[in-house]
Structure formats: structure tokens, C-alpha cells
Short mmCIF file of C-alpha atoms in Angstrom, two decimals:
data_model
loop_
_atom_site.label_atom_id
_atom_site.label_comp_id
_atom_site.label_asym_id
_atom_site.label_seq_id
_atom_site.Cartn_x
_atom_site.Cartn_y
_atom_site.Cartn_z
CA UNK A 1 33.30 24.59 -1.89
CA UNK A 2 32.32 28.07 -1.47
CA UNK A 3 35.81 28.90 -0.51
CA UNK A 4 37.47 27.30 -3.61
CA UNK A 5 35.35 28.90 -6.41
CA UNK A 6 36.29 32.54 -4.86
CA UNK A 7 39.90 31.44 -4.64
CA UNK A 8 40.19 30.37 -8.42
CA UNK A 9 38.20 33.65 -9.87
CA UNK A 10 40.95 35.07 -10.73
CA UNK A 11 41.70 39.03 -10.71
CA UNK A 12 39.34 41.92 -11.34
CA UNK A 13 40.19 44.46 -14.14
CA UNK A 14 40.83 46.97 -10.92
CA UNK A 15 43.05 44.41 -9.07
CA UNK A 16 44.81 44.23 -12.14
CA UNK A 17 45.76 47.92 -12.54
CA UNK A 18 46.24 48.82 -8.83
CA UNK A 19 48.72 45.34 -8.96
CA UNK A 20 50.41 47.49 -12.01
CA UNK A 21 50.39 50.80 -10.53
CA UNK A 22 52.14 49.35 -7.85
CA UNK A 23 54.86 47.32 -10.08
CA UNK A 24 55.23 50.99 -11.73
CA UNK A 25 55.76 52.54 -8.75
CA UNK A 26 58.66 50.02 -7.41
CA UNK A 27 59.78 49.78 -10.83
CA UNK A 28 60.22 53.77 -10.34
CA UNK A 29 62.07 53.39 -7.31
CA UNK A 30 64.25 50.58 -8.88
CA UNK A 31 65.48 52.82 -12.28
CA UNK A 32 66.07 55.89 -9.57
CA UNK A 33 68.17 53.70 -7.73
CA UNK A 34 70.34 52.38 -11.08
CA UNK A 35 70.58 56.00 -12.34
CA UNK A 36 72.07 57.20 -9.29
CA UNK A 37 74.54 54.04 -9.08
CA UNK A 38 75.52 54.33 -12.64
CA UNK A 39 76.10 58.20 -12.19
CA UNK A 40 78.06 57.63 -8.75
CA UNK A 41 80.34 54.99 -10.79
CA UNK A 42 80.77 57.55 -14.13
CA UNK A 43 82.14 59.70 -11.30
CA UNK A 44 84.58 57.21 -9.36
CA UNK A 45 85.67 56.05 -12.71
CA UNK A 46 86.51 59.52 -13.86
CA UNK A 47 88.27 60.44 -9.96
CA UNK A 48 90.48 57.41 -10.93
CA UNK A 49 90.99 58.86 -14.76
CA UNK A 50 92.08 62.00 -12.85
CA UNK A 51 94.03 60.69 -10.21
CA UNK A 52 96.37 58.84 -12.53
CA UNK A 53 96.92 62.13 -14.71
CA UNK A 54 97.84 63.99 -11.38
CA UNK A 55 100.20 61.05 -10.78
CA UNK A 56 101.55 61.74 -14.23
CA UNK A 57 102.12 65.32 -13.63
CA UNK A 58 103.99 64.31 -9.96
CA UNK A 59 106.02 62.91 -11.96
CA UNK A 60 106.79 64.84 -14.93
CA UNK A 61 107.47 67.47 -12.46
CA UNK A 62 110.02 65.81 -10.06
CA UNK A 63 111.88 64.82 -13.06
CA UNK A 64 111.81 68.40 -14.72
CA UNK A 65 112.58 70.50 -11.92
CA UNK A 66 115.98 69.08 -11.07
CA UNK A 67 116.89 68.52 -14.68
CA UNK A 68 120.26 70.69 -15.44
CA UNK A 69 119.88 70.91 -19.12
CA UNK A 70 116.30 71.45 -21.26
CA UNK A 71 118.05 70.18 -25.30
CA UNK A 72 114.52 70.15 -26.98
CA UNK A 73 111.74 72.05 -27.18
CA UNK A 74 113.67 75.54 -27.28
CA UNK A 75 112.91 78.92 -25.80
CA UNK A 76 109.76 79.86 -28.26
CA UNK A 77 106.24 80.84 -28.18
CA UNK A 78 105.32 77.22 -30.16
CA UNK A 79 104.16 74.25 -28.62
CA UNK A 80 105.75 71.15 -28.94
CA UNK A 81 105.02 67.25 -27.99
CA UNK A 82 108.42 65.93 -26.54
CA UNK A 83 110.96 67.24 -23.60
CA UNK A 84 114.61 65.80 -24.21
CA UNK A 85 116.33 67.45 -21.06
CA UNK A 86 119.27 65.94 -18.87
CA UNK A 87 118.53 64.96 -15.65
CA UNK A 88 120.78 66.01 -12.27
CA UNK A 89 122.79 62.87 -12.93
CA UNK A 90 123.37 64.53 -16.08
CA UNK A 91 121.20 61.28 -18.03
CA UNK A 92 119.69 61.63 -21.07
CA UNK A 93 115.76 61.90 -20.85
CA UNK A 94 112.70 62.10 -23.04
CA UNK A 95 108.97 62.38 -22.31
CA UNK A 96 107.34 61.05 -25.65
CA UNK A 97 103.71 60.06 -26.91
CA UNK A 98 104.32 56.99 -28.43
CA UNK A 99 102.08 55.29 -31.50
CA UNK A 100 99.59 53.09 -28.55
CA UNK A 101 98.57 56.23 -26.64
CA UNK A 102 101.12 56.11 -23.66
CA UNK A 103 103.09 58.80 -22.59
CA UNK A 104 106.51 57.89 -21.32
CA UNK A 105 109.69 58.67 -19.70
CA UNK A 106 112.76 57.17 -21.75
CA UNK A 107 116.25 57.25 -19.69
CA UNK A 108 118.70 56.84 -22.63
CA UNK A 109 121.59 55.65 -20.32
CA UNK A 110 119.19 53.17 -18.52
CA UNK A 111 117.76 51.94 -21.85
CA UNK A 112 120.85 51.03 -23.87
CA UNK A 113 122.29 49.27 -20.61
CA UNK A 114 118.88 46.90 -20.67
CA UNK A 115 117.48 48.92 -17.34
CA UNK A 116 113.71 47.90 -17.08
CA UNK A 117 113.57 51.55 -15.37
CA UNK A 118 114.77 52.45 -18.55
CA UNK A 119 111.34 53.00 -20.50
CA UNK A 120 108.36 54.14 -17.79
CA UNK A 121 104.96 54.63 -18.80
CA UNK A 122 103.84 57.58 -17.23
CA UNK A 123 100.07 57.73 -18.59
CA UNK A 124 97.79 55.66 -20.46
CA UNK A 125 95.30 56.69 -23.13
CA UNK A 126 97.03 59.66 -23.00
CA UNK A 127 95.82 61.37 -26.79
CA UNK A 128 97.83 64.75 -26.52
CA UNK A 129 101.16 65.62 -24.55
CA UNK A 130 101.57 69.67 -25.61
CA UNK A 131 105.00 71.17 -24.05
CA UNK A 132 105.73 75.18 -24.35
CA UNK A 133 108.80 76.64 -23.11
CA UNK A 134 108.56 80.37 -22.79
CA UNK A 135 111.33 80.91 -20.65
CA UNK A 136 114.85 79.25 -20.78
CA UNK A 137 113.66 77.76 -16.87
CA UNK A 138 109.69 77.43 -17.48
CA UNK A 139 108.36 74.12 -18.75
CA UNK A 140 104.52 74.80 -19.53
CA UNK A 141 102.54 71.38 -20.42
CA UNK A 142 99.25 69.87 -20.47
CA UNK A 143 98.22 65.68 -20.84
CA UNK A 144 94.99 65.03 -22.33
CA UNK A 145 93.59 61.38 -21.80
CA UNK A 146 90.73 59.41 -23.10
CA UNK A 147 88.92 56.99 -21.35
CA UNK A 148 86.60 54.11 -22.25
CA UNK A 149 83.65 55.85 -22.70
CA UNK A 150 85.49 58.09 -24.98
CA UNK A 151 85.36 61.29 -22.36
CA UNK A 152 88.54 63.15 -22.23
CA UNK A 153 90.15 64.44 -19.35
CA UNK A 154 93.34 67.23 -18.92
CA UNK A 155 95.63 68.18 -16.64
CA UNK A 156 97.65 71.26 -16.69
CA UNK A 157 100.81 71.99 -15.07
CA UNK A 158 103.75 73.99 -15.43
CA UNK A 159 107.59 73.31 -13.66
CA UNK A 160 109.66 75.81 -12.72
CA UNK A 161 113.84 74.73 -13.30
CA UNK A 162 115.50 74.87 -10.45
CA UNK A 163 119.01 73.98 -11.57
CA UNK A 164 119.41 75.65 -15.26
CA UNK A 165 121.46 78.39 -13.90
CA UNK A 166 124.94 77.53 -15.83
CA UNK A 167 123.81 76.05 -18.48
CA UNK A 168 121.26 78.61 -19.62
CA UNK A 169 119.98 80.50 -21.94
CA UNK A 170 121.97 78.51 -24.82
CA UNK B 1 28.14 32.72 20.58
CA UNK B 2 32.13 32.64 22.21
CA UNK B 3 33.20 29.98 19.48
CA UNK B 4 31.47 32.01 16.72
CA UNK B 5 32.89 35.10 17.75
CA UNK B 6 36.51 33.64 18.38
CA UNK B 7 36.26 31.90 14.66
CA UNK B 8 35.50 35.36 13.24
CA UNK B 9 38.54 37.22 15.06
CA UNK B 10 40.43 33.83 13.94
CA UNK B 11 39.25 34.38 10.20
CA UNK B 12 40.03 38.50 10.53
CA UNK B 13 43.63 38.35 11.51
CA UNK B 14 44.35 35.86 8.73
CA UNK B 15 42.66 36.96 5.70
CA UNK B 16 45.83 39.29 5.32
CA UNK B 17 45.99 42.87 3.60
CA UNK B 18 43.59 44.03 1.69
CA UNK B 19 44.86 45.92 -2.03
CA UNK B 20 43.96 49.38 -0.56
CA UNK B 21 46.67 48.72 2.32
CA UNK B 22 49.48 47.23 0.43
CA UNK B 23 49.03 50.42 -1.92
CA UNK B 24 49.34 52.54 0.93
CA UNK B 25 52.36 51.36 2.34
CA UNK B 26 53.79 51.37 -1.14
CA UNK B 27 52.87 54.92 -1.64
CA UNK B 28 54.42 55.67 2.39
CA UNK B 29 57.47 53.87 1.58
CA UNK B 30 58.20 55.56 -1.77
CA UNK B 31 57.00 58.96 -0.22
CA UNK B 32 59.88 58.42 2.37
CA UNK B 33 62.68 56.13 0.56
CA UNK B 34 63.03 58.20 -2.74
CA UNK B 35 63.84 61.48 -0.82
CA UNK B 36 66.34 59.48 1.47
CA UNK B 37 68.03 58.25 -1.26
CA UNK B 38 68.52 61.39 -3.27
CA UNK B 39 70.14 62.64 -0.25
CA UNK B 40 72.54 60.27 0.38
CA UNK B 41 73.44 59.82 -3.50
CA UNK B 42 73.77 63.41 -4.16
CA UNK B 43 75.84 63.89 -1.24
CA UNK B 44 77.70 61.17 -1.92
CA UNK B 45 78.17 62.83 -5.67
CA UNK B 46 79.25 65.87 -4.68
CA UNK B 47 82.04 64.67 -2.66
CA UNK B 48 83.18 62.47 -5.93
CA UNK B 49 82.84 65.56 -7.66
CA UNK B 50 85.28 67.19 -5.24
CA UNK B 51 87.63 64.48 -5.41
CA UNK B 52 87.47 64.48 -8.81
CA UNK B 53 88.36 68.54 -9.41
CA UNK B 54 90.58 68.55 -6.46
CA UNK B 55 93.52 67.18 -9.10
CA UNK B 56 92.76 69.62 -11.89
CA UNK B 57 92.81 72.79 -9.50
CA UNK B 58 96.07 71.90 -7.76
CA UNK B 59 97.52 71.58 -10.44
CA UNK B 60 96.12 74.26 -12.43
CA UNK B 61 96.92 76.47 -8.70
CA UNK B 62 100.84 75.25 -8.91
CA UNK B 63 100.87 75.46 -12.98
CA UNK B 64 100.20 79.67 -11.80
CA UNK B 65 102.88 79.84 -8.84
CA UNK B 66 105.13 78.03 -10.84
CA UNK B 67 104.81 80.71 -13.81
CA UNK B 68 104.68 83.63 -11.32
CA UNK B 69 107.97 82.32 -9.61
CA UNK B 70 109.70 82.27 -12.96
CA UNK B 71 108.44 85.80 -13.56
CA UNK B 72 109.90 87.00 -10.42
CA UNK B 73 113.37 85.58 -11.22
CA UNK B 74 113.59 87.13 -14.87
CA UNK B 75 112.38 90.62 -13.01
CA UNK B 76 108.96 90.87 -14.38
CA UNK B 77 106.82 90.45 -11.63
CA UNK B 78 106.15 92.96 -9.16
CA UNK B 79 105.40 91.47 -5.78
CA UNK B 80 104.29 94.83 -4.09
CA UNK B 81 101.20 94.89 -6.41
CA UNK B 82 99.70 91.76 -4.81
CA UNK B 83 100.48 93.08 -1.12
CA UNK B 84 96.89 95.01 -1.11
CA UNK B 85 93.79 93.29 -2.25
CA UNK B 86 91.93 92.45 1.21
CA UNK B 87 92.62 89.20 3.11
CA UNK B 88 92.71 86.98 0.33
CA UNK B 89 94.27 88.96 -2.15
CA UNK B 90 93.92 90.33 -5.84
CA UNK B 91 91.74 88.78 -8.16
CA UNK B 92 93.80 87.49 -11.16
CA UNK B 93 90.82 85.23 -12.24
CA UNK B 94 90.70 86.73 -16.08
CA UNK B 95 94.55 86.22 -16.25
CA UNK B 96 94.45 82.52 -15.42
CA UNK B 97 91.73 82.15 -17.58
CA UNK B 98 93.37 83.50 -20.54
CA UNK B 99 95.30 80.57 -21.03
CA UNK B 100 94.31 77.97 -23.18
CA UNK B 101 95.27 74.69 -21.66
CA UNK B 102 93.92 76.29 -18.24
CA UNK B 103 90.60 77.02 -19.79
CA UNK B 104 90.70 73.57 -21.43
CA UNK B 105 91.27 71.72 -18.07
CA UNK B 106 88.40 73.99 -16.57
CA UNK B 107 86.47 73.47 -19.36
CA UNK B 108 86.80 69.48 -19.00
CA UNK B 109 86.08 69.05 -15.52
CA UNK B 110 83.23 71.31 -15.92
CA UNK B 111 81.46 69.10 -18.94
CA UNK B 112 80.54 71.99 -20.98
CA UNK B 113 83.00 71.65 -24.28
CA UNK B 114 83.25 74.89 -26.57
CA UNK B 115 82.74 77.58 -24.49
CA UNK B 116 84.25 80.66 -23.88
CA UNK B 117 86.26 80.82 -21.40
CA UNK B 118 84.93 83.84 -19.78
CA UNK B 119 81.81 81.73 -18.30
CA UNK B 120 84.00 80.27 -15.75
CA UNK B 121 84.68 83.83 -13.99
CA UNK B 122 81.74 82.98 -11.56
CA UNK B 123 82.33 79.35 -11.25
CA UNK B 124 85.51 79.78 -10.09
CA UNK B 125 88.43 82.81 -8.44
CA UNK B 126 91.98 82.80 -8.54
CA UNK B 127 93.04 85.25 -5.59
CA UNK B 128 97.20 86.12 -4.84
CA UNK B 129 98.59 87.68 -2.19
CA UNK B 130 102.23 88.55 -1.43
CA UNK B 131 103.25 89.76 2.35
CA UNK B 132 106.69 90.13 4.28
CA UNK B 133 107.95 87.31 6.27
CA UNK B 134 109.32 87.53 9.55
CA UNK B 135 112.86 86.95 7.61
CA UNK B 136 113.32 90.42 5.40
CA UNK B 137 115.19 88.75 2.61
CA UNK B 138 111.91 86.51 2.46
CA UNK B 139 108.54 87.43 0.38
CA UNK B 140 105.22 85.03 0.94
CA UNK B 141 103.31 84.80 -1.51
CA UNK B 142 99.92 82.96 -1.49
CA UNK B 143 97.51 81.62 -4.32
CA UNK B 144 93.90 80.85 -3.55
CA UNK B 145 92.14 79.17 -6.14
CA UNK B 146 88.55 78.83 -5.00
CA UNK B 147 85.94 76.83 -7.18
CA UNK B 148 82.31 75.36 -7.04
CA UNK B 149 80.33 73.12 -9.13
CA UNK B 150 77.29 73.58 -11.63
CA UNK B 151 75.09 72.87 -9.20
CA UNK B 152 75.50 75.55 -6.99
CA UNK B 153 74.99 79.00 -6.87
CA UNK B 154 77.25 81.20 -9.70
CA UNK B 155 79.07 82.90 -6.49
CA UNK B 156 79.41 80.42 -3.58
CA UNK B 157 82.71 79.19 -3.69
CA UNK B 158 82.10 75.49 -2.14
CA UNK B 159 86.22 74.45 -2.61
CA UNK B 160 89.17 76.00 -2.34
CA UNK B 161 93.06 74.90 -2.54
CA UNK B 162 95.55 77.40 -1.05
CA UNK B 163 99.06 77.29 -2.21
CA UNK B 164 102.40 79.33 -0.70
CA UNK B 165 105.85 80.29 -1.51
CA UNK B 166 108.44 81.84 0.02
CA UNK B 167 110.38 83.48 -2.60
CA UNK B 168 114.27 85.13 -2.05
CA UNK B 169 113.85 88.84 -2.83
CA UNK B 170 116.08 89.91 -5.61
#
């Protein structure tokens, strides 16, 4: 009987603020953990943002370097926002920023025979594609992207032409 | 007497913890876990962050060679002023830097927008070399682009990407 009326008294005032310091204290522990986790994702998810723009640049590069022919942008101190160039099998190509944010790689001859390789996307969310050419054999560019969270990210590269010889300066 | 005393001992070992104990081993716990995970979260972070710059740089490092190599063919480049400089080379930090796309990139992957470009002399070092190859028609030329991140110390270079060519003297 004894035993039952201390059981149902209930808490102290004391109980009930050691009970919350200790709820504040694990509750401490438990936002630590989140902010951590949410900062080790904001960095994955940016490695993966970065990744895909060094991709991009693989690519623009392998293309470029064995091109034969630069057509557009010309030899100038400007910047520009599209390469046409012919490739080493002497096919028409363009990298181009189109209206949804993508940058891609258009292969004329591939396109107008139906090719699916004929239009590649090289980058998504991609908000700037800037091309210089201040040599006749120097391509100069940088891709700026945009991800969900609205954080931009750029990559900067450069490609030296290795098979311009005979065809340039024009 | 026995039975009383075993019925206490009985009574002791299952009336539990008492408030003062589980806040103790709250207190021990946090004392020890929070510290344990900071260092296995910020490590972890810091390798994301290296992953995550480790695209930039390279690229940034072959957007120079690429540039230098192009200067070399047009005859604008002399090689024998990067053959001193100590192991690693001359510094040609401030002439990276002076390029706008470069200093964008930098600027992005170090998350401080609108800066000059200037601050990043101690955050990161562009070093070039150039020596003579066992083949005398043959130049070397190495790029070192070294690089920490904001949270370490303006001068220790935690990262570094090394890049070579062999360049065809004219």
C-alpha cells in the first residue's frame, strides 16, 4: 500500500529539470549529429556537381584537340558562347548552350542522317559556356553550372590544337 | 537476520539507477561521443573537400600547360627562364591568378564570391619548372599546382597535382 502511493506521486520539480537537462543534452548530441550529416551530403552532392563538369571538360577536350578546322569563334581577344570546328573526320561540330540549360555537342553529319550520337548532352544545368580563342590553335573556355540549391560551380580549361597546322591562321 | 539481510541486497540490486547516475553517464557519454564524432566527420569532410577541388585544380593545372605549350609553339615562351627556381620551380602564382575564369573557378570552390583575386596567393601556388631530358631535342617541363583549404593554415599546402610535358624544342 505503502509501495503504491510512492509509485503514483508523480515527479518532483528537480526530477523534472534534471529529466530535461538530460533530453537537452541528447537532443544536443542528436542536432550535432544532423549538422554534420547534412554538411557531409552538401559536400558529396557538390563532388558529384564537380565530377560531371570535369567529365564535360574530358570531353570538350578530346573533341577539340584533334579537330582540323576551328570556323567560329575567330582569333580575337572577345569571348564567345559556341565552338563550330571540324572534327579529324573532317564532321561538322558545335558545342552550344541551348534554351533548357544543357550544353551540347551537335555532329551535323550524324544529326541530319538521324544518328542518336548525333546531339550529346555534355552538361546539365550548365548557366554559362564562355569560349576565347587567342591564338589560331588555343581554345580557352570555362562551364559554369547550377545546382539545386542554386550554388554554382566552374570549371576552367583550355585545349591546345594539335592538328590546325594547314589549315591555319585563315 | 540472513533472510532480512538477503531481502535487502534483493531490494538494492533492483531498485535500478538513481537520477544522479543516469546523469552521469549521460554527461560521460557526451564528454566522449561528441569529440569522436567531430573527428571522424571532419575527417571525413576534408577528404570530400579534396575530392571535390581535385577536378577544379587539374583542370585549372592543364588549362596553364595547355596555354604555355601554345606559347612555346608561336615563340613566346622562354623555357630557360623556368630552368632555375629551386626544386619545384618558379612561382607563377600571380600570373595564373590574373585570369578571370581561373580566379572564378578558385573563387567557387573556395565559397567566398566577390573577392579579389589576390587573396588566394596564400591559399594556393602555381610552381613551373622546365629541365633537359635525357633526349636533347626534348624539354620537360613540370607544373605544380599546390592548394589547401580555409581551414588550414594560410601557408601549408595540404594538396597538390603535378602535371608534365615533354615539349619538341624549336
Amino acid at each position: 500500500m505503502k509501495h503504491q502511493s510512492r509509485s503514483n506521486r508523480g515527479v518532483t520539480i528537480v526530477e523534472a529539470c534534471i529529466y530535461a537537462v538530460i533530453f537537452a543534452i541528447f537532443m544536443g548530441i542528436a542536432t550535432g549529429a544532423f549538422f554534420w550529416m547534412r554538411k557531409s551530403l552538401d559536400a558529396t552532392q557538390k563532388i558529384g556537381n564537380l565530377q560531371d563538369l570535369r567529365l564535360a571538360s574530358i570531353y570538350v577536350n578530346n573533341e577539340l584537340s584533334y579537330g582540323n578546322r576551328i570556323l567560329f569563334p575567330p582569333v580575337s581577344n572577345d569571348k564567345y558562347h559556341q565552338v563550330l570546328f571540324k572534327n579529324d573526320r573532317n564532321e561538322l561540330l558545335v558545342f552550344f548552350l541551348d534554351k533548357d540549360m544543357r550544353l551540347n555537342l551537335l555532329n551535323y553529319e550524324k544529326y541530319k542522317s538521324n544518328d542518336p550520337r548525333g546531339l550529346i548532352i555534355i552538361a546539365n544545368n550548365a548557366i554559362e559556356f564562355t569560349v576565347e580563342r587567342p591564338d589560331a590553335h588555343l581554345i580557352k573556355y570555362f562551364v559554369r553550372i547550377r545546382d539545386e540549391d542554386n550554388k554554382e560551380n566552374v570549371i576552367a580549361n583550355a585545349v591546345k590544337m594539335r592538328n590546325t597546322e594547314t589549315n591555319e591562321p585563315w | 537476520m540472513i533472510a532480512n539481510y538477503k531481502s535487502l541486497t534483493n531490494m538494492k540490486t533492483r531498485q535500478g539507477m538513481s537520477l544522479l547516475e543516469v546523469l552521469l553517464a549521460t554527461v560521460i557519454f557526451t564528454l566522449a561521443f561528441i569529440p569522436l564524432m567531430r573527428l571522424f566527420s571532419e575527417t571525413g569532410l576534408s577528404q570530400q573537400r579534396m575530392l571535390r577541388d581535385f577536378p577544379v585544380t587539374l583542370s585549372i593545372a592543364e588549362r596553364v600547360l595547355m596555354t604555355i605549350e601554345n606559347e612555346i609553339d608561336e615563340g613566346r615562351f622562354d623555357v630557360a627562364m623556368f630552368a632555375g627556381g629551386g626544386d619545384k620551380g618558379v612561382d607563377i602564382t600571380e600570373a595564373v591568378l590574373e585570369n578571370n575564369e581561373v580566379s572564378m573557378a578558385l573563387d567557387k570552390f573556395y565559397g567566398q564570391d566577390n573577392m579579389d583575386a589576390t587573396q588566394y596567393l596564400a591559399r594556393c601556388k602555381v610552381l613551373l619548372s622546365s629541365k633537359p631530358t635525357a633526349d636533347p631535342n626534348l624539354i620537360e617541363l613540370k607544373l605544380n599546382f599546390y592548394w589547401n583549404d580555409r581551414n588550414y593554415e594560410k601557408n601549408k599546402f595540404t594538396h597538390n597535382v603535378e602535371l608534365q610535358l615533354l615539349k619538341r624544342k624549336e
